[in-house]
């Protein structure tokens, strides 16, 4: 399933070219003959027949409008740096959130600006977060020898314990990292409780809320902490075009915060300079495409129902999810890595174990036919998992 560029293809091409050169046949026709005629099997998406349900993408994107914009921007703008389109998207995001352009920083995927925020924070102190959340970017400084992430246990139902996190804030904490809805649990915090937490915690330290999945939930604006930025609280919010907009491969994300916070975080990166014309065009064309967003939410709900039915039919349980992935409890003996492997053997890609949460397995909603493939593969994968556990 991994891509191996064919050495023979390239070797064949260069041998053909040198043979043509040796006979003095470097004419346009000769050149054409010297090029490998077969297109290399570059894979831009999943291998056909494989259900890719491991990265919470929206395979129904890019929308038709985004695809049109990508083609146009690539042909008219591909040769040029994307400064103007970047400024356009930044202004658009600022205006729609009632903020100034200086409050917005756009990068090639939100991972980048989230990592910059993590590096900026750890230049001052430590990052505090729950035990279980999407910690990839806040772990980036740790991987470089920076301070350890301070983790607070999730509640028994795996939700984020805001009170315990608040109580863990001390003078060493430079940033609190909350992901809402949380990945991998799919759980959403009560908006009033989160708002109150953000207001009081941000009096002590910077609070980051990663809202990557906000547009996928019902009533997204009610759950967003973006208004707190306008109210002057020490809060930054990350958003992405990778999820509901179906543009994970186009790499566009952004962060909103006070001018001071954005300036400090931007020192750790190159800001909008990282995004390309096609990605910007896709984001600009998709941002207000309500029909596509409604359609995507509908597909996510359909997919989630199929997953939940399969979970129940196989005697398992799952956390109720508000978004495009489900955290499945494989039972006390469950082994998420063995289950993942058994699923992969049936061409279904899902996530393996998170940290110490061995019995929990995350599956994304995706194309309905892919989710059906997951549902059909569960019984055999469970059998294989139990065999692996016993062995
Ligand atoms: C919670 C969360 N935030 C951010 C990201 C990163 O998304 P991107 O870099 O594609 O914007 C992900 C990716 O899965 C995620 O789950």
mmCIF file of C-alpha atoms in Angstrom, residues 19-381:
data_model
loop_
_atom_site.group_PDB
_atom_site.id
_atom_site.type_symbol
_atom_site.label_atom_id
_atom_site.label_comp_id
_atom_site.label_asym_id
_atom_site.label_seq_id
_atom_site.Cartn_x
_atom_site.Cartn_y
_atom_site.Cartn_z
ATOM 1 C CA UNK A 19 20.307 6.168 -26.578
ATOM 2 C CA UNK A 20 18.505 8.819 -28.623
ATOM 3 C CA UNK A 21 21.346 11.272 -27.884
ATOM 4 C CA UNK A 22 23.979 8.745 -29.014
ATOM 5 C CA UNK A 23 22.350 8.408 -32.402
ATOM 6 C CA UNK A 24 22.014 12.178 -32.772
ATOM 7 C CA UNK A 25 18.226 11.980 -32.760
ATOM 8 C CA UNK A 26 17.463 14.817 -30.343
ATOM 9 C CA UNK A 27 14.692 16.298 -32.438
ATOM 10 C CA UNK A 28 11.318 17.310 -30.980
ATOM 11 C CA UNK A 29 9.952 13.973 -32.138
ATOM 12 C CA UNK A 30 13.002 12.188 -30.749
ATOM 13 C CA UNK A 31 12.613 14.011 -27.442
ATOM 14 C CA UNK A 32 9.004 12.970 -27.188
ATOM 15 C CA UNK A 33 9.994 9.380 -27.833
ATOM 16 C CA UNK A 34 12.695 9.682 -25.168
ATOM 17 C CA UNK A 35 10.202 10.576 -22.439
ATOM 18 C CA UNK A 36 8.500 7.760 -20.576
ATOM 19 C CA UNK A 37 5.041 7.606 -22.100
ATOM 20 C CA UNK A 38 3.337 5.894 -19.202
ATOM 21 C CA UNK A 39 2.318 8.353 -16.485
ATOM 22 C CA UNK A 40 3.990 7.494 -13.187
ATOM 23 C CA UNK A 41 1.545 5.985 -10.707
ATOM 24 C CA UNK A 42 1.541 8.923 -8.350
ATOM 25 C CA UNK A 43 -1.205 8.581 -5.802
ATOM 26 C CA UNK A 44 -2.787 11.823 -4.652
ATOM 27 C CA UNK A 45 -5.506 10.157 -2.632
ATOM 28 C CA UNK A 46 -6.081 6.743 -1.109
ATOM 29 C CA UNK A 47 -5.392 3.601 -3.116
ATOM 30 C CA UNK A 48 -8.566 2.626 -4.995
ATOM 31 C CA UNK A 49 -10.487 0.042 -3.006
ATOM 32 C CA UNK A 50 -9.006 1.161 0.287
ATOM 33 C CA UNK A 51 -11.342 2.800 2.826
ATOM 34 C CA UNK A 52 -9.301 5.618 4.331
ATOM 35 C CA UNK A 53 -10.903 6.384 7.678
ATOM 36 C CA UNK A 54 -7.850 7.295 9.748
ATOM 37 C CA UNK A 55 -7.384 11.057 9.511
ATOM 38 C CA UNK A 56 -10.808 12.699 9.892
ATOM 39 C CA UNK A 57 -10.852 14.055 6.347
ATOM 40 C CA UNK A 58 -13.982 14.951 4.381
ATOM 41 C CA UNK A 59 -13.657 12.948 1.152
ATOM 42 C CA UNK A 60 -16.658 14.758 -0.347
ATOM 43 C CA UNK A 61 -14.451 17.796 -0.860
ATOM 44 C CA UNK A 62 -13.118 19.833 -2.489
ATOM 45 C CA UNK A 63 -16.489 21.295 -3.455
ATOM 46 C CA UNK A 64 -17.250 21.996 -7.121
ATOM 47 C CA UNK A 65 -16.644 25.698 -6.561
ATOM 48 C CA UNK A 66 -13.314 24.971 -4.892
ATOM 49 C CA UNK A 67 -12.197 22.733 -7.757
ATOM 50 C CA UNK A 68 -13.001 25.454 -10.278
ATOM 51 C CA UNK A 69 -11.113 28.027 -8.234
ATOM 52 C CA UNK A 70 -8.114 25.690 -7.845
ATOM 53 C CA UNK A 71 -7.878 25.259 -11.627
ATOM 54 C CA UNK A 72 -8.178 28.979 -12.290
ATOM 55 C CA UNK A 73 -5.731 30.043 -9.590
ATOM 56 C CA UNK A 74 -3.202 27.425 -10.664
ATOM 57 C CA UNK A 75 -3.227 28.486 -14.296
ATOM 58 C CA UNK A 76 -3.243 32.249 -13.780
ATOM 59 C CA UNK A 77 -1.330 32.408 -10.509
ATOM 60 C CA UNK A 78 0.818 29.297 -10.245
ATOM 61 C CA UNK A 79 3.897 31.174 -11.426
ATOM 62 C CA UNK A 80 3.530 33.922 -8.834
ATOM 63 C CA UNK A 81 3.881 34.145 -5.060
ATOM 64 C CA UNK A 82 0.485 34.134 -3.446
ATOM 65 C CA UNK A 83 0.681 37.367 -1.464
ATOM 66 C CA UNK A 84 -2.495 39.014 -2.761
ATOM 67 C CA UNK A 85 -4.717 35.968 -2.363
ATOM 68 C CA UNK A 86 -3.285 35.452 1.112
ATOM 69 C CA UNK A 87 -4.175 39.012 2.112
ATOM 70 C CA UNK A 88 -7.616 38.512 0.590
ATOM 71 C CA UNK A 89 -8.304 35.402 2.677
ATOM 72 C CA UNK A 90 -6.946 37.064 5.793
ATOM 73 C CA UNK A 91 -9.251 40.079 5.294
ATOM 74 C CA UNK A 92 -12.178 37.812 4.591
ATOM 75 C CA UNK A 93 -11.641 35.806 7.790
ATOM 76 C CA UNK A 94 -11.120 38.974 9.834
ATOM 77 C CA UNK A 95 -14.293 40.590 8.539
ATOM 78 C CA UNK A 96 -16.502 37.567 9.020
ATOM 79 C CA UNK A 97 -15.323 37.236 12.632
ATOM 80 C CA UNK A 98 -15.637 40.937 13.419
ATOM 81 C CA UNK A 99 -11.866 41.267 13.817
ATOM 82 C CA UNK A 100 -9.031 43.171 12.150
ATOM 83 C CA UNK A 101 -6.603 41.548 9.662
ATOM 84 C CA UNK A 102 -3.897 41.851 12.339
ATOM 85 C CA UNK A 103 -5.937 39.427 14.463
ATOM 86 C CA UNK A 104 -5.628 36.684 11.827
ATOM 87 C CA UNK A 105 -2.717 34.495 10.868
ATOM 88 C CA UNK A 106 -3.077 31.996 8.035
ATOM 89 C CA UNK A 107 -0.756 29.064 7.420
ATOM 90 C CA UNK A 108 -0.500 25.899 5.328
ATOM 91 C CA UNK A 109 -2.866 23.930 7.554
ATOM 92 C CA UNK A 110 -3.625 24.889 11.130
ATOM 93 C CA UNK A 111 -0.940 22.465 12.363
ATOM 94 C CA UNK A 112 1.670 25.012 11.386
ATOM 95 C CA UNK A 113 0.274 27.980 13.300
ATOM 96 C CA UNK A 114 -0.569 25.650 16.207
ATOM 97 C CA UNK A 115 3.047 24.496 16.280
ATOM 98 C CA UNK A 116 4.249 28.115 16.135
ATOM 99 C CA UNK A 117 1.979 28.891 19.092
ATOM 100 C CA UNK A 118 3.461 25.937 20.966
ATOM 101 C CA UNK A 119 7.028 27.105 20.306
ATOM 102 C CA UNK A 120 6.125 30.663 21.265
ATOM 103 C CA UNK A 121 4.512 29.467 24.511
ATOM 104 C CA UNK A 122 7.357 27.176 25.479
ATOM 105 C CA UNK A 123 9.808 30.047 25.050
ATOM 106 C CA UNK A 124 8.086 31.415 28.165
ATOM 107 C CA UNK A 125 7.009 28.333 30.118
ATOM 108 C CA UNK A 126 5.065 25.073 29.896
ATOM 109 C CA UNK A 127 1.939 24.013 28.033
ATOM 110 C CA UNK A 128 -0.932 22.529 30.049
ATOM 111 C CA UNK A 129 -3.548 20.264 28.494
ATOM 112 C CA UNK A 130 -5.765 17.245 29.103
ATOM 113 C CA UNK A 131 -4.329 13.753 29.166
ATOM 114 C CA UNK A 132 -6.160 12.846 25.960
ATOM 115 C CA UNK A 133 -6.436 15.403 23.169
ATOM 116 C CA UNK A 134 -4.900 16.180 19.769
ATOM 117 C CA UNK A 135 -1.482 16.988 21.187
ATOM 118 C CA UNK A 136 0.641 16.712 18.020
ATOM 119 C CA UNK A 137 1.474 20.401 17.827
ATOM 120 C CA UNK A 138 1.936 21.061 21.531
ATOM 121 C CA UNK A 139 4.317 18.075 21.564
ATOM 122 C CA UNK A 140 6.470 19.671 18.832
ATOM 123 C CA UNK A 141 8.617 21.675 21.305
ATOM 124 C CA UNK A 142 8.919 18.578 23.542
ATOM 125 C CA UNK A 143 10.413 16.671 20.606
ATOM 126 C CA UNK A 144 13.036 19.425 20.375
ATOM 127 C CA UNK A 145 13.982 19.143 24.027
ATOM 128 C CA UNK A 146 11.517 21.776 25.249
ATOM 129 C CA UNK A 147 9.528 21.522 28.481
ATOM 130 C CA UNK A 148 7.248 18.502 28.977
ATOM 131 C CA UNK A 149 3.543 18.970 28.366
ATOM 132 C CA UNK A 150 1.719 19.118 31.719
ATOM 133 C CA UNK A 151 -1.250 16.756 31.462
ATOM 134 C CA UNK A 152 -4.408 16.631 33.544
ATOM 135 C CA UNK A 153 -6.423 13.370 33.606
ATOM 136 C CA UNK A 154 -9.652 13.338 31.619
ATOM 137 C CA UNK A 155 -12.836 12.526 33.552
ATOM 138 C CA UNK A 156 -14.024 8.913 33.747
ATOM 139 C CA UNK A 157 -16.248 9.503 30.695
ATOM 140 C CA UNK A 158 -13.118 10.814 28.890
ATOM 141 C CA UNK A 159 -14.393 14.382 28.751
ATOM 142 C CA UNK A 160 -12.001 17.237 29.516
ATOM 143 C CA UNK A 161 -11.914 18.181 33.201
ATOM 144 C CA UNK A 162 -11.943 21.966 33.027
ATOM 145 C CA UNK A 163 -11.938 22.470 36.805
ATOM 146 C CA UNK A 164 -8.891 20.256 37.236
ATOM 147 C CA UNK A 165 -7.125 22.046 34.388
ATOM 148 C CA UNK A 166 -7.900 25.409 35.935
ATOM 149 C CA UNK A 167 -6.542 24.226 39.284
ATOM 150 C CA UNK A 168 -3.338 23.055 37.597
ATOM 151 C CA UNK A 169 -2.478 26.509 36.231
ATOM 152 C CA UNK A 170 0.521 27.883 38.062
ATOM 153 C CA UNK A 171 3.199 30.434 37.270
ATOM 154 C CA UNK A 172 5.076 27.943 35.043
ATOM 155 C CA UNK A 173 2.163 27.544 32.627
ATOM 156 C CA UNK A 174 2.491 29.724 29.539
ATOM 157 C CA UNK A 175 -0.449 28.275 27.596
ATOM 158 C CA UNK A 176 -3.465 26.021 28.178
ATOM 159 C CA UNK A 177 -4.409 23.912 25.168
ATOM 160 C CA UNK A 178 -8.066 22.850 24.795
ATOM 161 C CA UNK A 179 -9.438 21.033 21.770
ATOM 162 C CA UNK A 180 -13.212 21.358 21.305
ATOM 163 C CA UNK A 181 -14.773 19.140 20.074
ATOM 164 C CA UNK A 182 -11.938 17.005 21.291
ATOM 165 C CA UNK A 183 -10.004 14.653 19.044
ATOM 166 C CA UNK A 184 -10.006 11.608 19.462
ATOM 167 C CA UNK A 185 -13.053 11.473 21.742
ATOM 168 C CA UNK A 186 -15.469 13.527 19.612
ATOM 169 C CA UNK A 187 -16.766 15.071 22.834
ATOM 170 C CA UNK A 188 -17.970 18.623 23.032
ATOM 171 C CA UNK A 189 -17.689 20.762 26.152
ATOM 172 C CA UNK A 190 -20.675 22.628 27.529
ATOM 173 C CA UNK A 191 -20.342 26.075 25.886
ATOM 174 C CA UNK A 192 -21.210 28.003 29.046
ATOM 175 C CA UNK A 193 -18.708 26.027 31.127
ATOM 176 C CA UNK A 194 -16.003 26.432 28.493
ATOM 177 C CA UNK A 195 -16.660 30.150 28.191
ATOM 178 C CA UNK A 196 -16.422 30.615 31.960
ATOM 179 C CA UNK A 197 -13.252 28.531 32.054
ATOM 180 C CA UNK A 198 -11.680 30.527 29.223
ATOM 181 C CA UNK A 199 -12.463 33.847 30.885
ATOM 182 C CA UNK A 200 -11.010 32.949 34.263
ATOM 183 C CA UNK A 201 -8.092 30.836 32.995
ATOM 184 C CA UNK A 202 -7.068 33.542 30.525
ATOM 185 C CA UNK A 203 -6.614 35.948 33.413
ATOM 186 C CA UNK A 204 -3.757 33.683 34.507
ATOM 187 C CA UNK A 205 -2.290 32.513 31.195
ATOM 188 C CA UNK A 206 -2.851 32.313 27.449
ATOM 189 C CA UNK A 207 -5.692 29.950 26.468
ATOM 190 C CA UNK A 208 -5.664 28.201 23.098
ATOM 191 C CA UNK A 209 -8.872 26.622 21.834
ATOM 192 C CA UNK A 210 -8.466 24.403 18.796
ATOM 193 C CA UNK A 211 -11.820 24.443 16.982
ATOM 194 C CA UNK A 212 -10.797 22.308 13.995
ATOM 195 C CA UNK A 213 -14.139 20.476 14.028
ATOM 196 C CA UNK A 214 -16.421 23.373 14.978
ATOM 197 C CA UNK A 215 -18.169 23.629 11.609
ATOM 198 C CA UNK A 216 -19.062 19.946 11.743
ATOM 199 C CA UNK A 217 -21.112 20.117 14.917
ATOM 200 C CA UNK A 218 -24.709 21.315 15.252
ATOM 201 C CA UNK A 219 -24.879 24.958 16.217
ATOM 202 C CA UNK A 220 -21.142 25.598 15.748
ATOM 203 C CA UNK A 221 -21.193 29.374 16.416
ATOM 204 C CA UNK A 222 -22.785 28.780 19.851
ATOM 205 C CA UNK A 223 -19.757 26.656 20.792
ATOM 206 C CA UNK A 224 -17.043 28.925 19.429
ATOM 207 C CA UNK A 225 -14.781 30.926 21.724
ATOM 208 C CA UNK A 226 -13.926 33.442 18.968
ATOM 209 C CA UNK A 227 -16.202 36.142 20.496
ATOM 210 C CA UNK A 228 -13.975 36.137 23.590
ATOM 211 C CA UNK A 229 -11.123 37.505 21.466
ATOM 212 C CA UNK A 230 -13.276 40.485 20.580
ATOM 213 C CA UNK A 231 -14.071 40.950 24.258
ATOM 214 C CA UNK A 232 -10.350 41.343 24.914
ATOM 215 C CA UNK A 233 -9.577 38.048 26.670
ATOM 216 C CA UNK A 234 -6.169 36.429 26.362
ATOM 217 C CA UNK A 235 -7.421 33.707 24.019
ATOM 218 C CA UNK A 236 -6.348 32.344 20.660
ATOM 219 C CA UNK A 237 -8.525 30.118 18.478
ATOM 220 C CA UNK A 238 -7.358 27.814 15.684
ATOM 221 C CA UNK A 239 -9.535 26.804 12.729
ATOM 222 C CA UNK A 240 -8.886 24.777 9.596
ATOM 223 C CA UNK A 241 -10.130 24.238 6.055
ATOM 224 C CA UNK A 242 -9.084 20.571 6.338
ATOM 225 C CA UNK A 243 -12.236 19.210 7.907
ATOM 226 C CA UNK A 244 -15.724 20.320 6.835
ATOM 227 C CA UNK A 245 -14.380 22.096 3.749
ATOM 228 C CA UNK A 246 -12.765 18.892 2.505
ATOM 229 C CA UNK A 247 -9.445 20.605 1.788
ATOM 230 C CA UNK A 248 -6.985 18.660 3.961
ATOM 231 C CA UNK A 249 -4.672 18.141 0.982
ATOM 232 C CA UNK A 250 -4.776 21.825 0.035
ATOM 233 C CA UNK A 251 -3.337 22.844 3.432
ATOM 234 C CA UNK A 252 -5.051 25.958 4.726
ATOM 235 C CA UNK A 253 -5.628 26.825 8.371
ATOM 236 C CA UNK A 254 -5.668 29.901 10.529
ATOM 237 C CA UNK A 255 -5.512 31.333 14.010
ATOM 238 C CA UNK A 256 -7.331 34.270 15.518
ATOM 239 C CA UNK A 257 -6.154 36.276 18.515
ATOM 240 C CA UNK A 258 -5.172 39.690 19.794
ATOM 241 C CA UNK A 259 -2.749 41.668 17.661
ATOM 242 C CA UNK A 260 -0.119 41.254 20.367
ATOM 243 C CA UNK A 261 -0.541 37.467 20.563
ATOM 244 C CA UNK A 262 -0.535 37.032 16.798
ATOM 245 C CA UNK A 263 2.584 39.168 16.436
ATOM 246 C CA UNK A 264 4.380 37.110 19.082
ATOM 247 C CA UNK A 265 3.327 33.768 17.553
ATOM 248 C CA UNK A 266 4.094 34.896 13.988
ATOM 249 C CA UNK A 267 7.717 35.464 14.984
ATOM 250 C CA UNK A 268 8.038 31.670 15.047
ATOM 251 C CA UNK A 269 6.997 31.226 11.422
ATOM 252 C CA UNK A 270 6.453 32.876 8.093
ATOM 253 C CA UNK A 271 2.704 33.341 8.418
ATOM 254 C CA UNK A 272 0.706 33.450 5.196
ATOM 255 C CA UNK A 273 3.860 32.960 3.151
ATOM 256 C CA UNK A 274 3.437 29.193 3.521
ATOM 257 C CA UNK A 275 0.183 28.867 1.576
ATOM 258 C CA UNK A 276 -0.044 28.330 -2.176
ATOM 259 C CA UNK A 277 -2.398 29.923 -4.713
ATOM 260 C CA UNK A 278 -4.473 26.773 -5.205
ATOM 261 C CA UNK A 279 -5.047 26.285 -1.487
ATOM 262 C CA UNK A 280 -5.982 29.917 -1.007
ATOM 263 C CA UNK A 281 -8.340 29.823 -3.972
ATOM 264 C CA UNK A 282 -10.008 26.692 -2.639
ATOM 265 C CA UNK A 283 -10.433 28.215 0.823
ATOM 266 C CA UNK A 284 -11.796 31.495 -0.524
ATOM 267 C CA UNK A 285 -14.278 29.662 -2.767
ATOM 268 C CA UNK A 286 -15.395 27.304 0.016
ATOM 269 C CA UNK A 287 -15.668 29.557 3.048
ATOM 270 C CA UNK A 288 -19.257 30.653 2.492
ATOM 271 C CA UNK A 289 -20.436 27.619 0.563
ATOM 272 C CA UNK A 290 -23.287 26.757 2.921
ATOM 273 C CA UNK A 291 -24.797 24.170 0.554
ATOM 274 C CA UNK A 292 -21.571 22.175 0.540
ATOM 275 C CA UNK A 293 -21.195 22.436 4.304
ATOM 276 C CA UNK A 294 -24.794 21.246 4.844
ATOM 277 C CA UNK A 295 -24.209 18.366 2.451
ATOM 278 C CA UNK A 296 -21.009 17.397 4.272
ATOM 279 C CA UNK A 297 -22.677 17.520 7.690
ATOM 280 C CA UNK A 298 -25.423 15.274 6.344
ATOM 281 C CA UNK A 299 -22.885 12.738 5.060
ATOM 282 C CA UNK A 300 -21.075 12.818 8.412
ATOM 283 C CA UNK A 301 -24.334 12.051 10.234
ATOM 284 C CA UNK A 302 -25.098 9.185 7.842
ATOM 285 C CA UNK A 303 -21.607 7.786 8.312
ATOM 286 C CA UNK A 304 -21.780 8.121 12.084
ATOM 287 C CA UNK A 305 -25.103 6.229 12.201
ATOM 288 C CA UNK A 306 -23.608 3.368 10.182
ATOM 289 C CA UNK A 307 -20.610 3.203 12.522
ATOM 290 C CA UNK A 308 -22.808 3.317 15.638
ATOM 291 C CA UNK A 309 -25.037 0.529 14.258
ATOM 292 C CA UNK A 310 -21.978 -1.612 13.535
ATOM 293 C CA UNK A 311 -20.604 -0.928 17.007
ATOM 294 C CA UNK A 312 -23.860 -2.059 18.639
ATOM 295 C CA UNK A 313 -24.342 -5.034 16.320
ATOM 296 C CA UNK A 314 -20.932 -6.321 17.416
ATOM 297 C CA UNK A 315 -21.581 -5.924 21.130
ATOM 298 C CA UNK A 316 -19.289 -2.904 21.482
ATOM 299 C CA UNK A 317 -19.926 0.640 22.629
ATOM 300 C CA UNK A 318 -18.673 4.053 21.539
ATOM 301 C CA UNK A 319 -18.607 7.577 22.869
ATOM 302 C CA UNK A 320 -21.446 9.632 21.415
ATOM 303 C CA UNK A 321 -19.720 11.740 18.776
ATOM 304 C CA UNK A 322 -20.567 15.270 17.705
ATOM 305 C CA UNK A 323 -18.231 15.231 14.734
ATOM 306 C CA UNK A 324 -16.722 13.204 11.880
ATOM 307 C CA UNK A 325 -15.082 10.443 13.900
ATOM 308 C CA UNK A 326 -16.119 7.955 16.537
ATOM 309 C CA UNK A 327 -14.103 6.673 19.499
ATOM 310 C CA UNK A 328 -15.002 3.002 19.777
ATOM 311 C CA UNK A 329 -14.548 1.011 22.985
ATOM 312 C CA UNK A 330 -13.255 -2.430 21.993
ATOM 313 C CA UNK A 331 -13.937 -3.809 25.481
ATOM 314 C CA UNK A 332 -11.683 -4.371 28.477
ATOM 315 C CA UNK A 333 -9.484 -6.826 26.539
ATOM 316 C CA UNK A 334 -9.550 -4.671 23.436
ATOM 317 C CA UNK A 335 -6.346 -3.815 21.626
ATOM 318 C CA UNK A 336 -6.654 -0.874 19.265
ATOM 319 C CA UNK A 337 -3.368 -1.662 17.502
ATOM 320 C CA UNK A 338 -4.301 -5.293 16.826
ATOM 321 C CA UNK A 339 -7.739 -4.149 15.645
ATOM 322 C CA UNK A 340 -6.195 -1.543 13.352
ATOM 323 C CA UNK A 341 -3.916 -4.173 11.836
ATOM 324 C CA UNK A 342 -6.790 -6.592 11.283
ATOM 325 C CA UNK A 343 -8.795 -3.805 9.650
ATOM 326 C CA UNK A 344 -5.894 -2.879 7.385
ATOM 327 C CA UNK A 345 -5.743 -6.490 6.222
ATOM 328 C CA UNK A 346 -9.276 -5.886 4.942
ATOM 329 C CA UNK A 347 -8.283 -2.601 3.280
ATOM 330 C CA UNK A 348 -9.841 -0.407 5.943
ATOM 331 C CA UNK A 349 -7.512 2.182 7.458
ATOM 332 C CA UNK A 350 -8.321 3.402 10.968
ATOM 333 C CA UNK A 351 -6.313 4.837 13.878
ATOM 334 C CA UNK A 352 -4.336 2.708 16.290
ATOM 335 C CA UNK A 353 -3.891 3.153 20.029
ATOM 336 C CA UNK A 354 -3.669 6.591 21.641
ATOM 337 C CA UNK A 355 -1.198 6.839 24.492
ATOM 338 C CA UNK A 356 -2.300 4.412 27.240
ATOM 339 C CA UNK A 357 -5.875 4.063 25.920
ATOM 340 C CA UNK A 358 -5.384 0.561 24.602
ATOM 341 C CA UNK A 359 -9.032 -0.455 24.234
ATOM 342 C CA UNK A 360 -10.091 2.658 22.318
ATOM 343 C CA UNK A 361 -10.145 2.780 18.537
ATOM 344 C CA UNK A 362 -10.897 5.859 16.432
ATOM 345 C CA UNK A 363 -12.610 5.643 13.062
ATOM 346 C CA UNK A 364 -13.464 8.605 10.833
ATOM 347 C CA UNK A 365 -16.622 8.982 8.852
ATOM 348 C CA UNK A 366 -15.781 9.114 5.175
ATOM 349 C CA UNK A 367 -17.423 8.125 1.938
ATOM 350 C CA UNK A 368 -20.556 6.178 2.814
ATOM 351 C CA UNK A 369 -19.320 3.158 0.844
ATOM 352 C CA UNK A 370 -16.093 3.255 2.883
ATOM 353 C CA UNK A 371 -17.955 3.418 6.168
ATOM 354 C CA UNK A 372 -20.054 0.435 5.023
ATOM 355 C CA UNK A 373 -16.825 -1.387 4.284
ATOM 356 C CA UNK A 374 -15.704 -0.660 7.857
ATOM 357 C CA UNK A 375 -19.017 -1.976 9.233
ATOM 358 C CA UNK A 376 -18.677 -5.174 7.197
ATOM 359 C CA UNK A 377 -15.061 -5.645 8.304
ATOM 360 C CA UNK A 378 -15.654 -5.289 12.060
ATOM 361 C CA UNK A 379 -16.614 -8.925 12.921
ATOM 362 C CA UNK A 380 -13.538 -10.447 11.263
ATOM 363 C CA UNK A 381 -11.263 -7.746 12.643
#
